[in-house]
Structure formats: C-alpha cells, structure tokens
Tab-separated table of C-alpha atoms in Angstrom:
chain	number	residue	atom	x	y	z
A	1	MET	CA	57.693	-46.615	2.063
A	2	ASN	CA	53.485	-47.206	0.424
A	3	GLU	CA	53.453	-47.207	-3.706
A	4	MET	CA	52.322	-44.213	-5.537
A	5	ARG	CA	49.294	-45.019	-6.986
A	6	ILE	CA	48.640	-42.965	-9.786
A	7	ARG	CA	45.020	-43.275	-11.873
A	8	PRO	CA	44.477	-42.948	-15.299
A	9	VAL	CA	41.359	-39.947	-16.366
A	10	ASP	CA	39.829	-38.861	-19.051
A	11	VAL	CA	40.167	-35.365	-19.431
A	12	ALA	CA	37.006	-34.556	-21.301
A	13	GLU	CA	35.337	-36.200	-18.596
A	14	GLU	CA	36.421	-35.369	-15.494
A	15	MET	CA	36.155	-31.707	-16.011
A	16	SER	CA	31.890	-32.532	-17.353
A	17	ARG	CA	31.201	-33.606	-13.640
A	18	SER	CA	33.981	-31.217	-12.123
A	19	PHE	CA	31.485	-28.733	-14.251
A	20	LEU	CA	28.414	-29.864	-13.669
A	21	ASP	CA	29.035	-29.967	-9.664
A	22	TYR	CA	30.188	-26.485	-9.932
A	23	SER	CA	27.139	-25.495	-11.499
A	24	MET	CA	25.314	-27.583	-9.189
A	25	SER	CA	26.270	-26.073	-6.333
A	26	VAL	CA	26.138	-22.776	-7.470
A	27	ILE	CA	22.612	-22.914	-8.799
A	28	ILE	CA	21.463	-23.889	-5.390
A	29	SER	CA	24.083	-22.273	-3.026
A	30	ARG	CA	23.373	-18.542	-4.890
A	31	ALA	CA	22.167	-17.650	-7.735
A	32	LEU	CA	19.112	-18.797	-8.934
A	33	PRO	CA	15.490	-18.572	-6.682
A	34	ASP	CA	14.177	-21.884	-5.416
A	35	VAL	CA	11.179	-22.305	-6.743
A	36	ARG	CA	9.027	-23.154	-3.343
A	37	ASP	CA	9.648	-20.693	-2.221
A	38	GLY	CA	11.002	-17.702	-4.513
A	39	LEU	CA	14.295	-16.715	-2.661
A	40	LYS	CA	17.804	-16.926	-2.974
A	41	PRO	CA	19.833	-18.594	-0.348
A	42	SER	CA	21.218	-14.462	0.626
A	43	GLN	CA	17.038	-13.472	0.868
A	44	ARG	CA	15.813	-15.783	2.670
A	45	ARG	CA	18.317	-15.959	4.910
A	46	VAL	CA	17.950	-11.775	5.445
A	47	LEU	CA	14.576	-12.540	6.035
A	48	PHE	CA	15.206	-15.194	8.540
A	49	ALA	CA	17.518	-13.286	10.795
A	50	MET	CA	14.757	-10.061	10.274
A	51	ARG	CA	12.197	-12.511	11.838
A	52	GLU	CA	13.917	-13.671	14.670
A	53	LEU	CA	15.011	-10.602	15.267
A	54	GLY	CA	11.153	-9.809	15.963
A	55	LEU	CA	10.873	-7.692	12.833
A	56	SER	CA	6.746	-7.736	12.333
A	57	PRO	CA	4.910	-5.012	10.536
A	58	SER	CA	3.716	-3.914	13.986
A	59	LYS	CA	6.743	-3.489	15.757
A	60	PRO	CA	9.648	-0.267	14.928
A	61	THR	CA	11.935	-0.755	12.252
A	62	ILE	CA	15.257	-0.918	12.926
A	63	LYS	CA	18.811	0.319	11.681
A	64	CYS	CA	19.584	-1.885	8.402
A	65	GLY	CA	23.618	-2.149	9.444
A	66	LYS	CA	21.852	-4.584	12.971
A	67	ILE	CA	19.740	-6.546	9.904
A	68	VAL	CA	23.200	-6.752	8.504
A	69	GLY	CA	25.304	-7.458	11.209
A	70	ASP	CA	23.030	-10.753	12.567
A	71	THR	CA	22.415	-11.688	9.056
A	72	ILE	CA	26.563	-11.489	8.422
A	73	GLY	CA	26.994	-13.442	11.468
A	74	ASN	CA	24.680	-15.765	12.073
A	75	TYR	CA	23.745	-17.669	8.793
A	76	HIS	CA	25.273	-15.666	5.244
A	77	PRO	CA	28.874	-15.358	6.111
A	78	HIS	CA	29.891	-13.136	3.019
A	79	GLY	CA	30.686	-9.349	2.249
A	80	ASP	CA	27.657	-6.711	4.386
A	81	GLN	CA	27.374	-4.473	1.470
A	82	SER	CA	26.023	-8.285	-0.301
A	83	ALA	CA	23.700	-8.880	2.504
A	84	TYR	CA	22.677	-5.019	2.269
A	85	GLY	CA	21.959	-5.517	-0.959
A	86	THR	CA	19.654	-8.117	-0.353
A	87	LEU	CA	17.871	-5.962	1.347
A	88	VAL	CA	17.622	-3.158	-0.033
A	89	THR	CA	16.333	-4.973	-3.175
A	90	MET	CA	13.609	-6.543	-0.788
A	91	ALA	CA	11.899	-2.904	0.085
A	92	GLN	CA	12.928	-1.886	-3.543
A	93	PRO	CA	9.047	-1.905	-4.971
A	94	TRP	CA	10.118	-1.195	-8.758
A	95	ASN	CA	12.043	-4.501	-8.379
A	96	MET	CA	9.785	-6.641	-6.012
A	97	ARG	CA	6.258	-6.136	-7.247
A	98	ASP	CA	5.614	-6.451	-3.813
A	99	VAL	CA	8.093	-5.963	-1.541
A	100	LEU	CA	8.972	-8.643	1.818
A	101	VAL	CA	10.394	-5.710	3.364
A	102	ASP	CA	9.389	-2.568	4.527
A	103	GLY	CA	12.153	0.086	4.145
A	104	GLN	CA	12.070	3.847	5.568
A	105	GLY	CA	14.389	6.330	4.281
A	106	ASN	CA	16.913	6.416	0.543
A	107	PHE	CA	16.492	3.053	-0.572
A	108	GLY	CA	17.292	4.194	-3.897
A	109	THR	CA	15.512	5.252	-6.805
A	110	PRO	CA	14.190	3.626	-10.379
A	111	GLU	CA	16.591	5.821	-11.800
A	112	GLY	CA	19.812	3.632	-10.393
A	113	ASP	CA	20.361	6.066	-7.939
A	114	PRO	CA	22.338	4.589	-4.716
A	115	PRO	CA	20.774	4.027	-1.699
A	116	ALA	CA	21.834	5.717	1.725
A	117	ALA	CA	24.243	3.792	3.718
A	118	MET	CA	22.831	1.706	6.597
A	119	ARG	CA	23.642	3.080	9.127
A	120	TYR	CA	20.584	5.738	8.012
A	121	THR	CA	18.238	3.370	6.820
A	122	GLU	CA	15.964	1.442	8.435
A	123	ALA	CA	13.544	-1.700	8.428
A	124	ARG	CA	11.299	-4.076	9.012
A	125	LEU	CA	9.301	-6.910	7.844
A	126	SER	CA	6.693	-6.510	5.988
A	127	ALA	CA	2.792	-8.718	5.474
A	128	LEU	CA	4.189	-10.428	3.204
A	129	GLY	CA	7.468	-11.286	4.069
A	130	VAL	CA	5.518	-12.431	7.360
A	131	ALA	CA	3.383	-14.645	5.310
A	132	LEU	CA	6.357	-16.474	3.605
A	133	MET	CA	7.007	-17.717	7.198
A	134	ASP	CA	3.674	-17.979	8.618
A	135	ASP	CA	4.043	-21.743	10.446
A	136	LEU	CA	7.654	-21.988	10.386
A	137	ASP	CA	7.948	-23.152	13.882
A	138	LYS	CA	5.547	-26.283	13.410
A	139	GLU	CA	7.423	-28.219	11.772
A	140	THR	CA	6.141	-27.607	7.946
A	141	VAL	CA	9.674	-27.274	7.150
A	142	ASP	CA	12.979	-28.472	7.540
A	143	PHE	CA	15.580	-27.026	9.215
A	144	GLN	CA	19.682	-26.797	8.531
A	145	PRO	CA	22.644	-26.411	10.402
A	146	ASN	CA	24.412	-22.412	9.985
A	147	TYR	CA	27.966	-21.727	8.565
A	148	ASP	CA	28.870	-22.716	11.929
A	149	ASN	CA	26.579	-25.709	13.205
A	150	ARG	CA	26.133	-22.677	15.726
A	151	LEU	CA	22.340	-22.684	14.561
A	152	GLU	CA	19.490	-24.215	12.618
A	153	GLU	CA	18.528	-22.496	9.455
A	154	PRO	CA	15.383	-23.143	7.179
A	155	VAL	CA	16.172	-25.435	4.367
A	156	VAL	CA	13.228	-23.800	2.295
A	157	PHE	CA	10.426	-21.351	3.646
A	158	PRO	CA	6.529	-22.634	4.140
A	159	GLY	CA	5.284	-19.803	1.857
A	160	ALA	CA	1.694	-19.022	2.338
A	161	PHE	CA	1.217	-17.667	-0.803
A	162	PRO	CA	3.664	-18.133	-4.898
A	163	ASN	CA	6.002	-15.805	-4.254
A	164	LEU	CA	8.146	-17.420	-7.524
A	165	LEU	CA	5.442	-16.841	-9.644
A	166	VAL	CA	4.054	-13.288	-8.053
A	167	ASN	CA	7.919	-11.651	-7.476
A	168	GLY	CA	9.415	-13.265	-10.818
A	169	GLY	CA	12.884	-13.872	-10.300
A	170	THR	CA	16.531	-13.449	-11.826
A	171	GLY	CA	19.453	-15.431	-11.613
A	172	ILE	CA	23.248	-16.082	-13.433
A	173	ALA	CA	23.953	-18.760	-13.151
A	174	VAL	CA	27.117	-21.706	-14.908
A	175	GLY	CA	25.517	-22.359	-17.745
A	176	MET	CA	22.543	-21.134	-17.317
A	177	ALA	CA	20.054	-18.513	-16.375
A	178	THR	CA	16.837	-16.841	-15.190
A	179	ASN	CA	13.799	-14.488	-15.573
A	180	MET	CA	10.429	-15.046	-14.578
A	181	PRO	CA	8.052	-12.166	-14.858
A	182	PRO	CA	6.100	-11.639	-11.857
A	183	HIS	CA	2.396	-11.612	-11.722
A	184	ASN	CA	-0.635	-9.849	-9.524
A	185	LEU	CA	-1.214	-11.473	-6.866
A	186	GLY	CA	-4.729	-11.766	-6.580
A	187	GLU	CA	-4.868	-12.743	-10.659
A	188	VAL	CA	-1.991	-15.982	-9.154
A	189	VAL	CA	-4.854	-16.893	-5.820
A	190	ASP	CA	-7.206	-17.044	-8.377
A	191	GLY	CA	-5.409	-18.584	-11.147
A	192	ILE	CA	-5.139	-21.275	-8.130
A	193	CYS	CA	-8.189	-21.875	-6.618
A	194	ALA	CA	-9.629	-22.291	-10.711
A	195	TYR	CA	-6.848	-24.784	-10.734
A	196	ILE	CA	-7.810	-26.844	-7.833
A	197	ASP	CA	-11.181	-26.782	-9.029
A	198	ASN	CA	-10.901	-27.630	-12.769
A	199	GLN	CA	-6.545	-29.586	-12.903
A	200	HIS	CA	-8.196	-29.799	-17.074
A	201	ILE	CA	-8.355	-25.823	-17.414
A	202	THR	CA	-6.009	-24.129	-20.165
C-alpha cells in the first residue's frame, strides 16, 4: 500500500494563486474583449460561424436560429439564448456605433424592448463585420482547435480596422472590469495616419 503523502499548504497563498488563475481564465475565456480585434470569444465565434455560412453583405439573410445553431454546435457550446443575445447586440446601432451584423426583423429597441425570437429574425454580416475577417485565410493569425477538436477557429481576427477603438467595449470579469467608449471611425483612421507620420504627436 502506497504511503499517503500530505503536503502542507499555506491557505492564504493557495487562495491568492487560485483566485488569480480563475480570474485570468474568466478574462481570457469570456468576459473582456481582446485588444487585437476588440471582440469577446462569443462575438468572435458568432461572426466566424456567419463567415463559414457565407453570409456576406451581398448574400441574402438567413434565420438567426441557423446562425445560433452553427455557433453553439461548432464553436461555442453554451446556451442558445446567450449566443443569440451576442448576435443581437452586434446588430443594434444603439449598442454598437458601427454594427458588425446586418439584422432583418425585430432586434429590440433602445428603450429595452426585447428582440423577436430567433426563428423570426434574420441576419448577415455587415461590411465592417467582413472587414474584421479580411485575409483570415492567408495565415495572418493563428488557429486553434474548437471545443471538441473537430474543427479549427481563429484565436483572433486580423482586424482591418481598430474595432476596440471604434466600437468600444464593456465587460465585467473577476476583480476587474472595462468600459471603453466608442469613437468615430473616420477620426480614428485619421489619428492612426497622423501617428504613423509622427510618432511624437500628442
């Protein structure tokens, strides 16, 4: 019979380490947007699923139920209402300065009225939603296995425009939160060009 080994542990130190590990997991996995493309994982997976469905701005919209089904079946194994809420938010101009999804139907109101059920609404990518994924198939970013190792998904989008600055971002994680305001796309691009010309600009 193997001798039982009991290792003494400092409770305060273990709590600190475990809390930090958990908070980092929440931050990276779901709560806060990535500065590189301005998206949370759930948003990125919805948009990628729409790209895989071929929902470019020139194509007809399809039922949001199909988009949500592909998202949770292939990339984001969580509740359908969570995925649908993410999709709806990216189509609401009062929640995103420049929407990433072109929604057709009742997507709610600024006063807080809920959207119609996903079986009634339809959507496709907006031009800016497509721009976030430009050159995705040209080895511009790393890919990782999806949750069941059947498919691959991008770690981050190439991002042809600075989405985090343009649309801002909000999120509540463990021990920290963010609330970044949106900015005008044209002014952001002008500012980037000015900074490229003169990195000492203020």
